[in-house]
Coordinates of C-alpha atoms and ligand atoms in Angstrom, one line a residue:
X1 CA 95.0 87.9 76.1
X2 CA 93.5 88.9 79.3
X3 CA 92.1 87.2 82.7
X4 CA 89.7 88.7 84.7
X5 CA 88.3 87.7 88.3
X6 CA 85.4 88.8 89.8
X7 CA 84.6 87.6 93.8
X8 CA 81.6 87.1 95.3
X9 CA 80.9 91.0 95.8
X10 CA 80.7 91.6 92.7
X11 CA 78.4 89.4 91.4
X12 CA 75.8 89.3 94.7
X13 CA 72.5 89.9 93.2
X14 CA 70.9 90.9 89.6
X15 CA 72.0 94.2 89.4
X16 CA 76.0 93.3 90.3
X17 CA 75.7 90.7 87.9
X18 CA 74.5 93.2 85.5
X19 CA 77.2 95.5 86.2
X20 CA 80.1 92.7 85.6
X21 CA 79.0 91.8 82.6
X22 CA 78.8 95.9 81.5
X23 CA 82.7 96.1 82.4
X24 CA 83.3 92.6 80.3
X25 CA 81.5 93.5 77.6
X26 CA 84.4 96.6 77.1
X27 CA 86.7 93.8 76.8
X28 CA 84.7 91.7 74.5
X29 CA 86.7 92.1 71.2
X30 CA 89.8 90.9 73.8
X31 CA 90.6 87.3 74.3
X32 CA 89.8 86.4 77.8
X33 CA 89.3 84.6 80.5
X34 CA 86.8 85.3 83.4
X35 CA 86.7 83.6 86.3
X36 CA 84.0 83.8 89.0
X37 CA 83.8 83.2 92.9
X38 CA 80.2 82.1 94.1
X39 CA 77.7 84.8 94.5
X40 CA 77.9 87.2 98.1
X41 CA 78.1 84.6 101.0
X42 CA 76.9 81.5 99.0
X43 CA 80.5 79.4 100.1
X44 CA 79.3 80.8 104.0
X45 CA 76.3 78.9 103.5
X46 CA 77.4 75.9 102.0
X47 CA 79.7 75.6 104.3
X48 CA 77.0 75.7 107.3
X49 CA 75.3 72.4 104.7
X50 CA 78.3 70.7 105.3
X51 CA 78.0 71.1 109.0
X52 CA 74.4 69.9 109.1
X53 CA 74.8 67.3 107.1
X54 CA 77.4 65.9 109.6
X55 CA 75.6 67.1 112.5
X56 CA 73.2 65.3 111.3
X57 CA 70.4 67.9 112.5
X58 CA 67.5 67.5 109.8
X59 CA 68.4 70.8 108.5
X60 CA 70.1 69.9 105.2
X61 CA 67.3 70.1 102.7
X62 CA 66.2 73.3 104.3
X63 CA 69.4 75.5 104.1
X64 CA 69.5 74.0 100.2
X65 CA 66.1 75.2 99.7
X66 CA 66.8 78.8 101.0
X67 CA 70.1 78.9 98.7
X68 CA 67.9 77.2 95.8
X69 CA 65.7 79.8 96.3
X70 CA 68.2 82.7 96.6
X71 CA 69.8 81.6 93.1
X72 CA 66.0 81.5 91.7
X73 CA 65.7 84.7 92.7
X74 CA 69.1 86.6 90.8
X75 CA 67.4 85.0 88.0
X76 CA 64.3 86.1 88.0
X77 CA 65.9 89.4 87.6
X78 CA 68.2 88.8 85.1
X79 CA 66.0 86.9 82.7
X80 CA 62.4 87.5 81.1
X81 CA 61.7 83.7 80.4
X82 CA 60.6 81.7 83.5
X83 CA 61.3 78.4 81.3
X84 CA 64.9 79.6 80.3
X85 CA 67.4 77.0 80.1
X86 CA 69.1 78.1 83.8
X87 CA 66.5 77.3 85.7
X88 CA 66.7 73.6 84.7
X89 CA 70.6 73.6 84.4
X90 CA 70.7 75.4 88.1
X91 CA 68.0 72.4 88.9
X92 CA 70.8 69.8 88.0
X93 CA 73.1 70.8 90.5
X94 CA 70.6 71.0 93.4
X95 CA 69.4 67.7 92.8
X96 CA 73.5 66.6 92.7
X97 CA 73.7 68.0 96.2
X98 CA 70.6 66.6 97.4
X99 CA 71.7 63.4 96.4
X100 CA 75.1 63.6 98.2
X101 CA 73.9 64.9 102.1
X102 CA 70.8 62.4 101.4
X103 CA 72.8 59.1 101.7
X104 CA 74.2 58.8 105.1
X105 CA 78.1 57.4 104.1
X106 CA 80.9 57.5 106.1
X107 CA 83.1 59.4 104.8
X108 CA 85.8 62.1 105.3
X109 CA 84.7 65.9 105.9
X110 CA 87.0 67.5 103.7
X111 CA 85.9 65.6 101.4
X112 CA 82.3 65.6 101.4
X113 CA 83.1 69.6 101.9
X114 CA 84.5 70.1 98.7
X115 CA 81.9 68.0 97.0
X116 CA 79.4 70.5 98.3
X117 CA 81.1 73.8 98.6
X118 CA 82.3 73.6 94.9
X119 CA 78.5 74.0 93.8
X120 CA 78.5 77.7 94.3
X121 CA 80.8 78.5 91.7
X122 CA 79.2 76.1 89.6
X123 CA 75.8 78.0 90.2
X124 CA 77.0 81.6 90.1
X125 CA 79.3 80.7 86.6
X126 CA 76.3 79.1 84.8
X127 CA 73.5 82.0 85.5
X128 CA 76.3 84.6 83.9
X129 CA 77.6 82.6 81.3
X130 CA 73.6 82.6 80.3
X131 CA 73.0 85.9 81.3
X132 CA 76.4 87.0 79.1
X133 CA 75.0 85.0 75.9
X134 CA 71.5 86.2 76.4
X135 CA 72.2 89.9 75.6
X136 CA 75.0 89.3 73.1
X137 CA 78.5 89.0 75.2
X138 CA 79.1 85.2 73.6
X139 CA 80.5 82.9 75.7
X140 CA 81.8 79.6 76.5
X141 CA 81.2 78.0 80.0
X142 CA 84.0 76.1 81.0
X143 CA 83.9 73.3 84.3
X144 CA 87.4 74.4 85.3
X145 CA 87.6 70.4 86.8
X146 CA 88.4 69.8 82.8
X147 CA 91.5 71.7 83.0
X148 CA 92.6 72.4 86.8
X149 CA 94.5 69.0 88.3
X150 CA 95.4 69.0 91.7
X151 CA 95.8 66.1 94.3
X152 CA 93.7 64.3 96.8
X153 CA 94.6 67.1 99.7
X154 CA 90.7 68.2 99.8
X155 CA 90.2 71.5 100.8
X156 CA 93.8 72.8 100.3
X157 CA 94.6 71.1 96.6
X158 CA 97.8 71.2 95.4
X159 CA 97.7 72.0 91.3
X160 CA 99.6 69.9 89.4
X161 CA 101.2 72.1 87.1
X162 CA 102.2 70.0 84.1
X163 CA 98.9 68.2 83.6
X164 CA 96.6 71.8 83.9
X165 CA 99.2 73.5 81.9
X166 CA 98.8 71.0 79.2
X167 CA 95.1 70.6 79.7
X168 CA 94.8 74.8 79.4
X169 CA 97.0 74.5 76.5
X170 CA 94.9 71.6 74.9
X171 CA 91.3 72.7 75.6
X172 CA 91.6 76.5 77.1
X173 CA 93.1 78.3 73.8
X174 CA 90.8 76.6 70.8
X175 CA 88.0 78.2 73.1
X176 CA 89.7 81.3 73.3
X177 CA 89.4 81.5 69.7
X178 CA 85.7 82.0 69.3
X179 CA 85.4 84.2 72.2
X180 CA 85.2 84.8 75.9
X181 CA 85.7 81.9 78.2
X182 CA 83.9 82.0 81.6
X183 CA 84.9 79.5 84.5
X184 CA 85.0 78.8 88.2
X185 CA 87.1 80.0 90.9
X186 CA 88.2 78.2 93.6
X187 CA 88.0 74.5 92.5
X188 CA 89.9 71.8 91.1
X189 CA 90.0 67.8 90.4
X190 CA 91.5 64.8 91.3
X191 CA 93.1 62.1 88.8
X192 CA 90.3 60.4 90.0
X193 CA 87.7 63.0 89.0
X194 CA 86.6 64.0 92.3
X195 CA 86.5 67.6 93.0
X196 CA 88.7 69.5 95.1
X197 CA 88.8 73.3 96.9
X198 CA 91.7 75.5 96.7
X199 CA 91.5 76.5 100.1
X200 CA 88.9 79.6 101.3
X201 CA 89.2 82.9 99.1
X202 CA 91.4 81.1 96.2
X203 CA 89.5 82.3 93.5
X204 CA 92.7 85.3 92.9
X205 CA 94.5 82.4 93.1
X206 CA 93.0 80.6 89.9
X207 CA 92.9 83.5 87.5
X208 CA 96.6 83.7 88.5
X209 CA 97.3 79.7 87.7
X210 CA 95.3 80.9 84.2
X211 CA 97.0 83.7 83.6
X212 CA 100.6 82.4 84.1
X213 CA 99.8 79.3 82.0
X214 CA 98.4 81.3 79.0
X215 CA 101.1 84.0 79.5
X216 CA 97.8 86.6 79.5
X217 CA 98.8 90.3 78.9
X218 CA 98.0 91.0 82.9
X219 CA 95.5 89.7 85.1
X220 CA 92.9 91.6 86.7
X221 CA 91.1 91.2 89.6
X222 CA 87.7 93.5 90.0
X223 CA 86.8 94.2 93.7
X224 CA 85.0 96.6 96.3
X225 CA 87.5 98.7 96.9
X226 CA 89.5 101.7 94.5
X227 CA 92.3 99.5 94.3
X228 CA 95.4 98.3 97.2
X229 CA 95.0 100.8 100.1
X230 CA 97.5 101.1 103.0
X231 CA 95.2 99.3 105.5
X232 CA 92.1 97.4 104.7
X233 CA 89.3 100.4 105.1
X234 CA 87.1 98.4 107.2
X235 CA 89.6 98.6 109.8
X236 CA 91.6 101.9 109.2
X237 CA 89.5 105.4 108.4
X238 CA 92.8 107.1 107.3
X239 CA 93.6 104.9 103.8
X240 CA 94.9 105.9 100.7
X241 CA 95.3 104.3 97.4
X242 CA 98.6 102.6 96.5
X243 CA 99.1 103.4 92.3
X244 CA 102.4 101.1 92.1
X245 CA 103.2 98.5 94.2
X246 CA 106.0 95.5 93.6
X247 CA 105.5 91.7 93.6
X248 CA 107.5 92.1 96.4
X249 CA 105.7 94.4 98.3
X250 CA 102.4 92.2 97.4
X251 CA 103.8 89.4 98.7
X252 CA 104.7 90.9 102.2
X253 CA 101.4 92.5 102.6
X254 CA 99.0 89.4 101.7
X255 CA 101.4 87.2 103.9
X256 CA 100.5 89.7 107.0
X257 CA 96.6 90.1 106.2
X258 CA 95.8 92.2 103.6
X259 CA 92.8 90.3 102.2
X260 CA 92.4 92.3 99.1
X261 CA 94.7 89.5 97.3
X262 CA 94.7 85.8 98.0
X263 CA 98.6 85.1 99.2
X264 CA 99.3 82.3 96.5
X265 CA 98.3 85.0 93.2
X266 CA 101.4 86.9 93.1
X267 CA 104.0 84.0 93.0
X268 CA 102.4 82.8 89.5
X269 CA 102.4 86.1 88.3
X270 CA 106.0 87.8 89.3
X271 CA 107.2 84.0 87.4
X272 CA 106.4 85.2 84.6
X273 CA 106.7 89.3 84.7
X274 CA 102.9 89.7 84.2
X275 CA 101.1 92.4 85.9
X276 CA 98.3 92.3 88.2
X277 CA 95.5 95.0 88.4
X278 CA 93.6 95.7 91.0
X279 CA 90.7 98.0 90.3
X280 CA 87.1 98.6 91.5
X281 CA 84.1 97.0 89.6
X282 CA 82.1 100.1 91.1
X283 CA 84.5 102.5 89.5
X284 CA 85.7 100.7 86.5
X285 CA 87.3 103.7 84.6
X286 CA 89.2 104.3 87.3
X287 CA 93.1 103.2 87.2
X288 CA 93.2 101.2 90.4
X289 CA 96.8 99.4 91.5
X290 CA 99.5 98.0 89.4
X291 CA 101.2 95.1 91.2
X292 CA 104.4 94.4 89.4
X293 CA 107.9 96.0 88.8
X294 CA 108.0 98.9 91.3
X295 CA 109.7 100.7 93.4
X296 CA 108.6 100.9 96.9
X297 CA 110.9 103.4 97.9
X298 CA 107.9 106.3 98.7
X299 CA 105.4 104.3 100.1
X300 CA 103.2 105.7 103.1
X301 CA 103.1 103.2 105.9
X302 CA 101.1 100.1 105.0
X303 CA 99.6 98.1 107.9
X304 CA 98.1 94.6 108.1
X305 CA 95.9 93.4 110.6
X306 CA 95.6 89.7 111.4
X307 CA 92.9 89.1 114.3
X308 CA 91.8 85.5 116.1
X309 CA 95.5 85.1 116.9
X310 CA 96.9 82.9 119.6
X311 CA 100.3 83.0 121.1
X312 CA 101.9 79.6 121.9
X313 CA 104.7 80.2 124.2
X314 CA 106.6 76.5 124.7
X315 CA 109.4 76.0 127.8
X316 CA 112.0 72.9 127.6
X317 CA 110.6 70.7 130.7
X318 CA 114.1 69.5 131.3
X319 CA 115.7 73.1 131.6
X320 CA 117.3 72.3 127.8
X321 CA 118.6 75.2 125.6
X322 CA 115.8 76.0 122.9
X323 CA 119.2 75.3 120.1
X324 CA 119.1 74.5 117.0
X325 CA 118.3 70.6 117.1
X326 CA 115.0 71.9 119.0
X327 CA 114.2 74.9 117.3
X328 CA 114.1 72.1 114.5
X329 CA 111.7 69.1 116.4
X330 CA 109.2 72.2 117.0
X331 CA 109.0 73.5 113.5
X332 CA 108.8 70.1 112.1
X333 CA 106.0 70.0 114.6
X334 CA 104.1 72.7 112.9
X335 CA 105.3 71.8 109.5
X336 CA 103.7 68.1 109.8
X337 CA 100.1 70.1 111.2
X338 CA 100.7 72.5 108.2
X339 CA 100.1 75.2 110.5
X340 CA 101.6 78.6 109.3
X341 CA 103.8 80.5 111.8
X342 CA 102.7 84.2 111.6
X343 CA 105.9 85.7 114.1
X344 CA 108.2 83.2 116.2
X345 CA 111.1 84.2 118.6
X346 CA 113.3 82.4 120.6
X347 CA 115.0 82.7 124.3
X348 CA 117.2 80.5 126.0
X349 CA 114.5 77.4 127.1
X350 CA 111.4 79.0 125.5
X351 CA 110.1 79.4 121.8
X352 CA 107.0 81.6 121.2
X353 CA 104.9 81.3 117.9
X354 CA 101.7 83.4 117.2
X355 CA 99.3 81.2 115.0
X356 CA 95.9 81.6 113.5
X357 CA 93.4 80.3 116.1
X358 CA 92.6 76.9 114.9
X359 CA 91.7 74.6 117.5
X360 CA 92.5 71.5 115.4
X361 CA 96.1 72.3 114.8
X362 CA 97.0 73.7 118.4
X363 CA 95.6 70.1 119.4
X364 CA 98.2 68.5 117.1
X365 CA 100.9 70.4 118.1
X366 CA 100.1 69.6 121.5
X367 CA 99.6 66.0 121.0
X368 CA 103.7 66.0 119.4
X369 CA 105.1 68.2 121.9
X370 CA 103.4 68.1 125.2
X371 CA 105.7 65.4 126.6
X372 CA 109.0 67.6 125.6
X373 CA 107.2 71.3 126.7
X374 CA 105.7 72.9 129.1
X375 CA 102.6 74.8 126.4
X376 CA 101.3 77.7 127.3
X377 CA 98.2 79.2 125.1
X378 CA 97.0 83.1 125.1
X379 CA 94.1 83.7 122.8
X380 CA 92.1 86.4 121.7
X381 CA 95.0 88.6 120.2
X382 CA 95.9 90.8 117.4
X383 CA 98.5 91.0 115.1
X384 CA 99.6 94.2 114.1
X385 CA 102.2 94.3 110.6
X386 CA 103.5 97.9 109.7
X387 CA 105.5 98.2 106.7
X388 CA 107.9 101.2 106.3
X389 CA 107.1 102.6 109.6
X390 CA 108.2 105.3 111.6
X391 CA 108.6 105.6 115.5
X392 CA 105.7 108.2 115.5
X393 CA 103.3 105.8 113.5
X394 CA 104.1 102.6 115.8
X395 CA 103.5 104.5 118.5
X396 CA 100.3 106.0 117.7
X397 CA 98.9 102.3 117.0
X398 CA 100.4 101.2 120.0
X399 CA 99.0 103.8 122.6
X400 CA 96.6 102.1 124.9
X401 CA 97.4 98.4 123.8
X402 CA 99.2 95.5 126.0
X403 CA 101.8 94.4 123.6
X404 CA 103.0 91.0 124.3
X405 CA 105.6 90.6 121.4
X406 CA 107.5 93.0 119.2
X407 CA 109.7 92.9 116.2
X408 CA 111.5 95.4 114.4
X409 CA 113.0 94.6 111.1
X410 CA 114.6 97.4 108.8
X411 CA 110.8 97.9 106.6
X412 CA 108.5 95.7 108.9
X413 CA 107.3 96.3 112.2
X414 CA 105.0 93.6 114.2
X415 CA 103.5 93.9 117.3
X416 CA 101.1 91.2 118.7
X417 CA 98.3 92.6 121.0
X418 CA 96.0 92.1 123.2
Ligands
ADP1 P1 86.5 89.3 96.6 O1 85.2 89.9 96.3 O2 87.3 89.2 95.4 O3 86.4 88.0 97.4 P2 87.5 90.4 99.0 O4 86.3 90.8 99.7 O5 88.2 89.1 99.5 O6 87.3 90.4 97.5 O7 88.6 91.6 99.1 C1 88.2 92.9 99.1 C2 88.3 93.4 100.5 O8 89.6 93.4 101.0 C3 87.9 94.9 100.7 O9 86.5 95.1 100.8 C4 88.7 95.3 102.0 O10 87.8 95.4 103.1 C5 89.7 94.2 102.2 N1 91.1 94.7 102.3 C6 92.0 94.2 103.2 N2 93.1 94.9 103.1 C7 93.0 95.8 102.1 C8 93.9 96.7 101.5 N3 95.2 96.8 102.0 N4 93.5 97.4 100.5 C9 92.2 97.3 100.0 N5 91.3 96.4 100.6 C10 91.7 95.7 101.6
LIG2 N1 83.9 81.3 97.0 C1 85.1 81.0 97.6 C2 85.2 81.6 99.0 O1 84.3 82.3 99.4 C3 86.3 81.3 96.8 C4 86.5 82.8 96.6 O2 85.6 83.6 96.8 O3 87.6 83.2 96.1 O4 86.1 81.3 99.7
MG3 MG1 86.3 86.9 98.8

């Protein structure tokens, strides 16, 4: 048993679609799983629905029209019939999202988010589950909100493992039986039935919760890119492929930025001993990487880049030692905003931590600690994360930059930059 995820590159117009369900259709005599993210940008532009609807701008039905449209469109590609069964079950959920921005109810935005956001992998899962079945790769479509339980934390769900375990158990493997099962990324439900996000990207991170419950063979995840490079190769011009990486390694390198695998996958998967494959859906015969038991011993140097960073530097007003007790009342801080630290360091009355930009959070941290601290915020910065360095490589990526925090452990290296 197998689970597969394709993201929303893979599956951006007809002729990707086409192409994803080529590589499953290798795999059809295989049980599986395949889970999809929305189509290309499609969350992006839900996302900018969400903001009109509370904006309350009048543009609502127009950015749903363009999106209906856009969806219309992949069809019309991928099917003969104009009066197949898609365009009216595609239909259904329009007219659900109308129907939520057109009443004007006060209620919370993370919620109303993900009741709108979760359409595009509703969308994108039911035109290739019909796409699948109408040229022979049979199918079931599942609503993954059947199966995945989290709580009420909308936009960030926690899953509750028991209940979705025993729902995958209960309803996941007597589908398995009579084929491929095909579901969303990326969503979830309350045990009140409303629907809930697993936070941006977390579609890795559901074909993992899958694969770790239905103790799959390995999971696979399909993307743009020949496998796990040593630097995402938007940024870098130098990569190379990685063949054999460990859940360890992984794990350090999605912590620090590399996109290429949603943080939370690996955790479910190294549980349980289960590889993960990371491989190109442009060249599928090609081996990609193996995430799993491996040594990391010959690695080149792998850098992360994590941009939009801030640097909060925080001085004791009353000329206090930054000791343990306070080292404490400011992480709590951070901890109650659930605002990830990316690098911290202490001297005798300050504490610095360099954070992901978010205006919201640095406004609660401020709010708990103003009245202790003196804050000080630098924006705009970079955060550099070499693993298994040498002093010729840092310097090279250092050359030319204002560094304005360094750390040095014996595999990592971190610099945050202007
Ligand atoms: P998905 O389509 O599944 O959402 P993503 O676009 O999120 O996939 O991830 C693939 C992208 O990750 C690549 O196009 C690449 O730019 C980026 N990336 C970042 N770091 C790395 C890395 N170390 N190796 C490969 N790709 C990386
Ligand atoms: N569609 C969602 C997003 O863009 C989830 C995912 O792609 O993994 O964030
Ligand atoms: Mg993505």
């Amino acid at each position: 048993m197998r689970v597969f995820k394709f993201g929303g590159a893979s599956v951006k117009d007809a002729s990707s679609m086409k192409n994803v369900a080529n590589i499953i259709a290798q795999y059809k005599s295989d049980k599986l799983v395949v889970v999809v993210s929305a189509l290309g940008k499609t969350t992006n532009a839900l996302e900018e629905v969400v903001q009109a609807y509370f904006a309350k701008n009048g543009e609502t039905k127009k950015l749903i029209a363009q999106l209906k449209e856009s969806h219309f469109n992949i069809c019309k590609g991928l099917f003969d019939d104009d009066t197949h069964p898609v365009y009216d079950a595609l239909s259904n959920f329009f007219v659900e999202m109308e129907w939520q921005v057109e009443e004007e109810r006060e209620e919370e935005y993370n919620y109303v988010y993900d009741q709108i956001v979760s359409v595009g992998e509703l969308l994108s899962t039911t035109i290739i589950s019909h796409y699948m079945n109408s040229i022979g790769i049979h199918n079931t479509w599942l609503d993954v909100r059947d199966v995945l339980k989290t709580d009420d934390t909308y936009r960030e769900g926690k899953v509750d493992w028991n209940k979705t375990s025993a729902l995958i158990h209960e309803k996941v493997l007597p589908l398995l039986e009579k084929g491929i099962v095909l579901t969303q990324g990326f969503l979830g439900c309350t045990p009140e039935n409303c629907t809930t996000t697993l936070g941006r990207e977390g579609s890795d991170y559901t074909a993992a919760i899958f694969t770790n419950i239905l103790n799959a063979e390995s999971q696979t995840i399909w993307k743009d890119v020949p496998g796990v490079l040593n630097g995402d190769p938007r940024k870098f011009d130098d990569t190379q492929l990685l063949d054999q990486i460990s859940y360890l390694e992984a794990v350090e390198m999605t912590f620090y930025g590399a996109t290429v695998i949603h943080p939370k996958t690996i955790k479910p998967l190294q549980n349980k001993n289960i590889p993960l494959l990371v491989k190109s859906f442009i060249q599928p015969q090609d081996k990609g990487t193996v995430v799993g038991v491996a040594n990391s011993e010959h690695l080149p140097a792998v850098r992360m880049v994590k941009g939009d960073q801030c640097l909060l530097t925080f001085h004791t007003k009353d000329f206090s030692f930054v000791a343990e007790d306070v080292i404490s009342h400011l992480l709590d801080a951070f901890s109650k905003a659930n605002f990830k630290i990316n690098m911290m360091q202490n001297g005798a009355i300050s504490f610095q931590a360099c954070v992901d930009d978010i205006p919201e959070k640095i406004a609660k941290i401020k709010a708990v600690l103003a009245s202790t601290f003196t804050i000080e915020e630098k924006h705009h910065l970079t955060l550099l994360t070499i693993r298994h360095y040498t002093d010729e490589i840092i310097l090279q990526h250092k050359t030319g930059k204002n560094l304005l925090l360094e750390q040095r452990r014996l595999s990592t290296w971190q610099g945050l930059m202007v």
